[in-house]
Short mmCIF file of C-alpha atoms and ligand atoms in Angstrom, two decimals:
data_model
loop_
_atom_site.label_atom_id
_atom_site.label_comp_id
_atom_site.label_asym_id
_atom_site.label_seq_id
_atom_site.Cartn_x
_atom_site.Cartn_y
_atom_site.Cartn_z
CA MET A 15 -65.84 -51.92 5.00
CA LEU A 16 -64.67 -50.01 1.85
CA VAL A 17 -62.03 -47.48 2.21
CA GLY A 18 -61.43 -44.92 -0.24
CA CYS A 19 -59.39 -42.08 -1.22
CA GLY A 20 -60.35 -38.55 -0.72
CA SER A 21 -61.44 -36.14 -3.87
CA GLY A 22 -59.52 -33.46 -1.86
CA GLU A 23 -56.24 -34.16 -0.32
CA ARG A 24 -57.62 -33.63 3.11
CA ALA A 25 -60.29 -35.07 2.88
CA GLN A 26 -60.65 -38.93 4.20
CA ARG A 27 -63.35 -41.59 3.31
CA ALA A 28 -64.74 -44.93 4.35
CA GLU A 29 -67.58 -46.57 3.74
CA TYR A 30 -69.72 -49.38 4.92
CA ALA A 31 -72.97 -51.46 3.66
CA VAL A 32 -75.32 -51.52 6.70
CA PHE A 33 -79.01 -50.83 6.97
CA GLY A 34 -79.62 -52.33 3.96
CA THR A 35 -77.58 -48.40 2.31
CA ARG A 36 -74.20 -47.89 1.91
CA VAL A 37 -73.15 -45.42 4.80
CA GLU A 38 -69.98 -43.05 4.38
CA ILE A 39 -68.11 -41.13 6.55
CA VAL A 40 -66.00 -38.27 5.11
CA VAL A 41 -63.40 -36.65 7.83
CA ARG A 42 -61.31 -33.03 6.85
CA ASP A 43 -58.49 -31.78 8.44
CA ALA A 44 -57.44 -34.98 10.54
CA ASP A 45 -54.37 -36.64 10.77
CA ALA A 46 -54.27 -40.38 9.42
CA ALA A 47 -53.59 -41.98 12.28
CA LYS A 48 -56.54 -40.52 14.72
CA THR A 49 -58.65 -40.97 11.27
CA ALA A 50 -57.93 -44.75 11.10
CA ALA A 51 -59.04 -45.27 14.83
CA ALA A 52 -62.04 -43.30 14.06
CA PHE A 53 -62.96 -45.16 11.05
CA ARG A 54 -62.47 -48.65 12.79
CA ASP A 55 -64.66 -47.22 15.80
CA THR A 56 -67.27 -46.10 13.85
CA GLY A 57 -67.58 -49.27 11.71
CA ALA A 58 -67.96 -51.41 14.65
CA LEU A 59 -70.52 -49.16 16.20
CA LEU A 60 -72.26 -49.57 12.39
CA GLN A 61 -71.87 -52.90 12.00
CA ARG A 62 -73.15 -53.84 15.76
CA LEU A 63 -76.43 -51.48 15.33
CA HIS A 64 -76.97 -53.07 12.23
CA ARG A 65 -77.18 -56.43 13.47
CA GLU A 66 -78.80 -55.17 17.11
CA LEU A 67 -81.73 -53.46 14.87
CA HIS A 68 -82.26 -55.54 12.36
CA PRO A 69 -86.12 -55.55 11.55
CA TRP A 70 -86.13 -59.30 10.14
CA GLU A 71 -82.71 -60.94 10.64
CA ASP A 72 -81.99 -63.14 13.96
CA GLY A 73 -80.55 -60.00 16.45
CA ASP A 74 -82.37 -57.84 19.46
CA LEU A 75 -84.99 -56.20 18.14
CA MET A 76 -86.33 -59.67 16.70
CA ALA A 77 -85.48 -61.31 20.39
CA LEU A 78 -87.41 -58.27 21.28
CA ASN A 79 -90.74 -59.09 19.03
CA ALA A 80 -90.67 -62.60 19.45
CA ALA A 81 -91.17 -61.84 23.10
CA LEU A 82 -93.70 -59.27 22.74
CA ALA A 83 -96.01 -61.54 20.08
CA ALA A 84 -95.89 -64.04 23.04
CA GLY A 85 -97.23 -62.02 25.32
CA ARG A 86 -93.66 -62.44 27.24
CA SER A 87 -91.24 -59.24 28.91
CA ILE A 88 -88.00 -59.10 27.93
CA ARG A 89 -85.03 -57.06 28.83
CA THR A 90 -83.82 -55.18 25.69
CA THR A 91 -80.49 -52.96 24.55
CA PRO A 92 -79.98 -49.43 25.65
CA ALA A 93 -80.53 -48.35 22.07
CA ILE A 94 -83.61 -50.73 21.48
CA ALA A 95 -85.16 -48.75 24.95
CA GLU A 96 -83.93 -45.29 23.40
CA LEU A 97 -85.53 -45.83 20.58
CA ILE A 98 -88.47 -46.51 22.18
CA ARG A 99 -88.93 -43.81 24.16
CA VAL A 100 -88.15 -41.48 21.35
CA GLY A 101 -90.93 -43.62 18.80
CA GLN A 102 -93.48 -43.35 21.80
CA ARG A 103 -92.64 -39.38 21.99
CA LEU A 104 -92.75 -39.12 17.90
CA GLU A 105 -95.74 -40.92 17.31
CA ARG A 106 -97.24 -38.75 19.67
CA ALA A 107 -96.23 -35.77 18.40
CA SER A 108 -97.25 -36.70 14.42
CA GLU A 109 -100.73 -37.58 15.52
CA GLY A 110 -99.57 -41.20 14.58
CA ALA A 111 -98.03 -40.63 11.41
CA PHE A 112 -94.68 -41.75 12.70
CA ASN A 113 -95.67 -45.13 14.58
CA PRO A 114 -92.81 -47.88 14.24
CA ALA A 115 -95.26 -50.56 15.90
CA ILE A 116 -96.58 -51.21 12.66
CA GLY A 117 -94.08 -53.72 11.66
CA ARG A 118 -96.34 -56.21 11.00
CA ALA A 119 -98.20 -54.59 8.19
CA VAL A 120 -95.19 -53.45 7.03
CA SER A 121 -93.95 -56.94 6.63
CA LEU A 122 -97.35 -58.32 5.12
CA TRP A 123 -96.84 -55.44 2.57
CA GLY A 124 -93.48 -57.15 1.38
CA PHE A 125 -90.99 -54.85 2.19
CA HIS A 126 -89.17 -56.79 5.07
CA THR A 127 -86.80 -57.35 2.10
CA SER A 128 -83.61 -56.34 -0.26
CA ASP A 129 -85.29 -57.16 -3.25
CA TYR A 130 -86.38 -54.20 -5.10
CA PRO A 131 -89.02 -53.58 -6.16
CA ILE A 132 -91.15 -56.07 -4.75
CA THR A 133 -93.32 -58.00 -7.77
CA GLU A 134 -95.68 -59.90 -5.22
CA PRO A 135 -99.34 -59.22 -5.25
CA PRO A 136 -100.31 -57.25 -2.67
CA PRO A 137 -102.16 -58.49 0.47
CA SER A 138 -105.76 -58.92 0.66
CA ASP A 139 -107.98 -56.57 2.25
CA ALA A 140 -109.27 -58.90 4.59
CA GLU A 141 -105.64 -59.35 5.57
CA ILE A 142 -104.78 -55.66 6.05
CA ASP A 143 -107.82 -54.50 7.83
CA ALA A 144 -107.05 -57.71 10.47
CA LEU A 145 -103.98 -54.86 11.48
CA VAL A 146 -106.30 -52.32 11.38
CA PHE A 147 -108.43 -53.83 13.49
CA ALA A 148 -105.48 -54.71 16.24
CA ARG A 149 -104.48 -50.94 16.35
CA PRO A 150 -100.87 -51.69 17.20
CA SER A 151 -99.02 -48.38 19.11
CA MET A 152 -96.00 -47.59 20.59
CA ARG A 153 -98.48 -46.35 23.66
CA ASP A 154 -99.06 -50.42 24.21
CA LEU A 155 -95.58 -50.43 25.07
CA GLU A 156 -94.30 -50.41 28.42
CA LEU A 157 -90.65 -50.16 29.74
CA ASP A 158 -89.03 -50.49 33.20
CA GLY A 159 -85.78 -49.82 32.66
CA LEU A 160 -84.47 -51.96 29.90
CA ARG A 161 -87.20 -54.30 30.61
CA VAL A 162 -90.30 -53.95 27.82
CA ALA A 163 -93.61 -55.67 27.67
CA SER A 164 -96.60 -55.07 25.63
CA ALA A 165 -100.38 -54.74 26.24
CA ASN A 166 -100.87 -55.65 22.30
CA PRO A 167 -99.30 -58.52 20.33
CA ALA A 168 -100.16 -57.02 17.66
CA VAL A 169 -97.05 -54.27 18.27
CA ARG A 170 -94.04 -55.34 15.64
CA LEU A 171 -91.17 -52.93 15.93
CA ASP A 172 -89.56 -51.86 12.56
CA PHE A 173 -87.09 -48.95 13.72
CA SER A 174 -86.66 -48.43 9.75
CA GLY A 175 -87.78 -45.11 9.71
CA LEU A 176 -85.44 -43.79 13.29
CA ALA A 177 -82.77 -46.37 13.26
CA LYS A 178 -80.53 -44.29 10.44
CA GLY A 179 -80.55 -41.40 12.73
CA TYR A 180 -80.02 -42.97 15.57
CA ALA A 181 -77.11 -44.56 14.04
CA VAL A 182 -75.33 -41.20 12.25
CA ARG A 183 -75.77 -39.57 15.71
CA GLU A 184 -73.75 -42.34 17.37
CA ALA A 185 -71.04 -42.80 14.58
CA CYS A 186 -70.64 -39.09 14.82
CA ARG A 187 -70.07 -39.13 18.72
CA THR A 188 -67.71 -41.59 18.34
CA ILE A 189 -65.91 -39.65 14.79
CA LEU A 190 -65.62 -36.46 17.45
CA GLY A 191 -64.83 -38.46 20.72
CA HIS A 192 -61.42 -39.22 18.60
CA GLY A 193 -60.82 -35.17 18.74
CA ILE A 194 -61.41 -35.14 14.68
CA GLU A 195 -63.88 -31.67 14.05
CA SER A 196 -64.51 -31.62 10.12
CA ALA A 197 -66.45 -34.45 9.39
CA LEU A 198 -69.94 -35.71 7.94
CA VAL A 199 -71.91 -39.22 7.83
CA ASN A 200 -74.27 -40.05 4.61
CA ALA A 201 -76.34 -42.82 5.33
CA GLY A 202 -77.71 -43.37 1.84
CA GLY A 203 -78.66 -39.85 1.17
CA ASP A 204 -79.67 -39.37 4.62
CA VAL A 205 -76.82 -37.09 6.02
CA LEU A 206 -75.41 -35.71 9.08
CA VAL A 207 -73.29 -33.13 9.63
CA CYS A 208 -71.16 -33.49 12.60
CA GLY A 209 -69.01 -30.63 12.55
CA ALA A 210 -67.69 -28.76 9.74
CA GLY A 211 -64.42 -27.25 11.05
CA SER A 212 -62.82 -24.33 9.26
CA GLY A 213 -65.51 -24.65 6.00
CA PRO A 214 -68.76 -25.64 5.36
CA TRP A 215 -70.01 -28.97 3.86
CA ARG A 216 -72.27 -28.85 1.05
CA VAL A 217 -75.57 -30.91 0.75
CA ALA A 218 -77.49 -31.77 -1.68
CA ILE A 219 -81.19 -32.80 -1.70
CA ARG A 220 -82.45 -34.91 -4.51
CA ASP A 221 -84.90 -34.13 -6.55
CA PRO A 222 -87.71 -37.41 -7.29
CA GLY A 223 -87.32 -36.36 -11.01
CA GLY A 224 -83.69 -36.72 -10.97
CA GLY A 225 -81.06 -34.54 -10.60
CA VAL A 226 -80.61 -32.13 -7.46
CA LEU A 227 -83.45 -29.97 -5.98
CA GLU A 228 -81.21 -27.83 -3.74
CA THR A 229 -77.97 -27.53 -2.58
CA LEU A 230 -77.70 -26.75 1.25
CA THR A 231 -74.28 -25.11 2.88
CA VAL A 232 -73.61 -26.21 6.10
CA GLU A 233 -71.67 -24.91 8.61
CA ARG A 234 -72.52 -26.34 11.78
CA PRO A 235 -73.76 -29.64 12.86
CA LEU A 236 -77.53 -30.37 11.28
CA ALA A 237 -79.33 -33.46 9.52
CA VAL A 238 -80.89 -33.64 6.33
CA PHE A 239 -83.10 -36.47 6.20
CA THR A 240 -85.06 -37.30 2.98
CA SER A 241 -88.18 -39.75 2.70
CA GLY A 242 -90.18 -41.24 -0.18
CA ASN A 243 -90.58 -43.27 -3.06
CA ASP A 244 -87.06 -44.82 -3.52
CA TYR A 245 -86.45 -47.30 -5.29
CA ARG A 246 -88.14 -49.45 -2.44
CA TYR A 247 -91.24 -49.95 -3.69
CA GLY A 248 -93.33 -52.47 -4.92
CA GLU A 249 -95.10 -52.54 -8.28
CA PHE A 250 -98.50 -55.02 -9.37
CA ASP A 251 -100.62 -54.56 -12.53
CA GLY A 252 -98.73 -51.52 -13.27
CA ALA A 253 -99.02 -49.86 -10.17
CA ARG A 254 -96.75 -48.27 -7.69
CA TYR A 255 -96.88 -48.70 -4.37
CA ALA A 256 -94.89 -46.77 -1.52
CA HIS A 257 -92.57 -48.80 1.54
CA ILE A 258 -94.00 -46.05 3.88
CA LEU A 259 -97.43 -46.86 5.58
CA ASP A 260 -100.31 -44.70 6.84
CA PRO A 261 -100.56 -46.32 10.30
CA ALA A 262 -104.25 -45.59 10.24
CA THR A 263 -105.23 -47.89 7.05
CA ALA A 264 -102.14 -50.22 7.08
CA ARG A 265 -101.74 -48.91 3.62
CA PRO A 266 -99.10 -47.55 1.29
CA VAL A 267 -99.67 -43.59 0.87
CA ASP A 268 -99.08 -41.92 -2.16
CA GLU A 269 -100.16 -37.76 -1.90
CA VAL A 270 -96.38 -36.80 -0.76
CA ILE A 271 -93.78 -38.40 -3.18
CA GLN A 272 -90.88 -36.77 -1.25
CA ALA A 273 -89.97 -35.07 2.11
CA THR A 274 -86.82 -33.69 3.39
CA VAL A 275 -86.59 -32.23 6.89
CA VAL A 276 -83.54 -30.05 8.44
CA ALA A 277 -82.80 -30.12 12.14
CA PRO A 278 -80.09 -30.28 14.42
CA ASP A 279 -81.27 -33.87 15.96
CA PRO A 280 -81.03 -36.64 13.11
CA LEU A 281 -83.46 -39.07 15.14
CA LEU A 282 -86.48 -36.25 14.60
CA ALA A 283 -85.27 -35.84 11.39
CA ASP A 284 -85.28 -39.33 10.06
CA ALA A 285 -88.56 -39.90 11.96
CA ALA A 286 -90.53 -36.40 10.92
CA ALA A 287 -89.45 -36.89 7.34
CA THR A 288 -90.99 -40.51 7.01
CA ALA A 289 -94.40 -38.62 9.32
CA LEU A 290 -94.60 -36.05 6.93
CA VAL A 291 -95.00 -38.09 3.78
CA VAL A 292 -97.54 -40.42 5.62
CA ALA A 293 -99.05 -36.64 6.59
CA GLY A 294 -99.96 -36.08 2.89
CA SER A 295 -100.84 -32.83 1.06
CA GLY A 296 -103.44 -31.59 3.67
CA ARG A 297 -101.87 -32.30 6.73
CA TRP A 298 -98.02 -32.32 6.99
CA ARG A 299 -97.48 -28.78 7.38
CA SER A 300 -99.75 -28.88 11.14
CA VAL A 301 -97.71 -32.40 11.54
CA ALA A 302 -94.70 -30.33 11.12
CA ALA A 303 -95.19 -27.78 13.61
CA ARG A 304 -96.55 -30.53 16.13
CA LEU A 305 -92.99 -32.00 15.68
CA GLY A 306 -90.89 -28.68 16.20
CA VAL A 307 -90.40 -29.27 12.78
CA ALA A 308 -88.41 -25.55 11.21
CA ARG A 309 -87.42 -26.60 7.73
CA ALA A 310 -88.55 -28.62 5.44
CA VAL A 311 -88.75 -29.47 1.39
CA VAL A 312 -92.05 -31.03 0.40
CA VAL A 313 -92.84 -32.83 -3.02
CA GLY A 314 -96.33 -33.80 -4.03
CA ALA A 315 -97.33 -36.44 -6.40
CA ASP A 316 -98.33 -33.52 -8.47
CA GLY A 317 -94.97 -32.55 -8.87
CA LYS A 318 -95.54 -29.19 -6.51
CA LEU A 319 -92.75 -28.06 -3.71
CA GLY A 320 -93.92 -27.41 -0.52
CA ARG A 321 -91.39 -25.56 1.99
CA ILE A 322 -91.46 -24.65 5.04
CA ASP A 323 -88.30 -22.29 6.48
CA ASP A 324 -89.09 -20.54 9.86
CA GLY A 325 -85.54 -19.45 9.97
CA ALA A 326 -84.66 -21.30 13.35
CA HIS A 327 -82.44 -23.98 11.90
CA GLY A 328 -80.66 -22.14 9.91
CA THR A 329 -77.13 -23.92 8.02
CA ARG A 330 -74.86 -21.47 8.94
P1 AMP B 426 -87.73 -43.60 5.99
O1 AMP B 426 -86.64 -44.56 4.46
O2 AMP B 426 -86.85 -43.34 7.01
O3 AMP B 426 -88.76 -43.40 5.42
O4 AMP B 426 -88.53 -45.28 6.83
C1 AMP B 426 -89.16 -45.71 6.00
C2 AMP B 426 -89.31 -47.18 6.32
O5 AMP B 426 -89.61 -47.44 7.98
C3 AMP B 426 -90.20 -48.21 5.49
O6 AMP B 426 -89.69 -48.91 4.80
C4 AMP B 426 -90.72 -49.33 6.80
O7 AMP B 426 -90.13 -49.91 6.99
C5 AMP B 426 -90.87 -48.46 7.86
N1 AMP B 426 -92.19 -47.30 8.00
C6 AMP B 426 -93.41 -47.15 7.08
N2 AMP B 426 -94.09 -46.69 7.33
C7 AMP B 426 -93.66 -46.11 8.54
C8 AMP B 426 -95.06 -45.40 9.59
N3 AMP B 426 -95.92 -44.53 9.10
N4 AMP B 426 -93.81 -44.97 10.83
C9 AMP B 426 -92.88 -45.68 10.98
N5 AMP B 426 -91.60 -46.12 9.87
C10 AMP B 426 -92.79 -46.56 8.69
MG1 MG B 427 -87.27 -41.53 8.35
#
């Protein structure tokens, strides 16, 4: 854990290297002892979730995946059980664009790594089509309390499109539980404002071409999540492929290069941002509507911006 001094006198910061990124917590207007205790508990929480939800290193999620692949049922953790329930709902609501059961396809494309860009050749059509044919879906999972079983051994859970949303929600709960009123969690550009206290936070949405697309002034608990062609991509023979796959084809998407979703629920914001990238130029508006997304900014491969702002989730 790295703790830095705040830019302003009243801001205190902590940083943790988890989920393949840096998670930064900023607390304002709180005394040092309270803040130190909140940082300690939040750090422990994030480390635990990092291990528990890791998509390819040993931990609870990998134990679950091994059991499902072998056709066995297994007792999992409350966090994973909640992510399964939320994932089932969001797969349905996104018309299949968001599907955390496609971990085998993510792995096949080489995205279970921390080394980017990937320079391995892409998988063969035969390998990819075998996964399309196997149709792994969250619907295949049956949850009885904490016990999970799968009707389909091709299901491999990868919550990378949802875990940060879960983690920032839990981090904010921990911080607020220490009596801190003004705090923000920034998970590598995906932000949850826990509370604004006396003044607003400024949250920037980056421009995929560099710089800032727009800056939001946020005065209440709100999540701002962005998905897209960031540094996580593969490059082979001059062609780039994204780390976001269309579950229907098990292949990388290319129509939408970045989607930002603003919503009170960080799990929805996280999954919906991924889903809008998958849904593509023709379908992102209808998928956003079905997911109940009231605010989004979408950047197409042609550089064109699309927006939804129905006024329901204002920042104040
Ligand atoms: P995010 O950065 O939140 O958009 O999540 C992207 C990550 O989620 C990828 O690196 C994959 O591990 C996983 N993923 C890729 N495609 C999908 C998809 N269609 N639905 C759910 N998760 C996905
Ligand atoms: Mg996501």
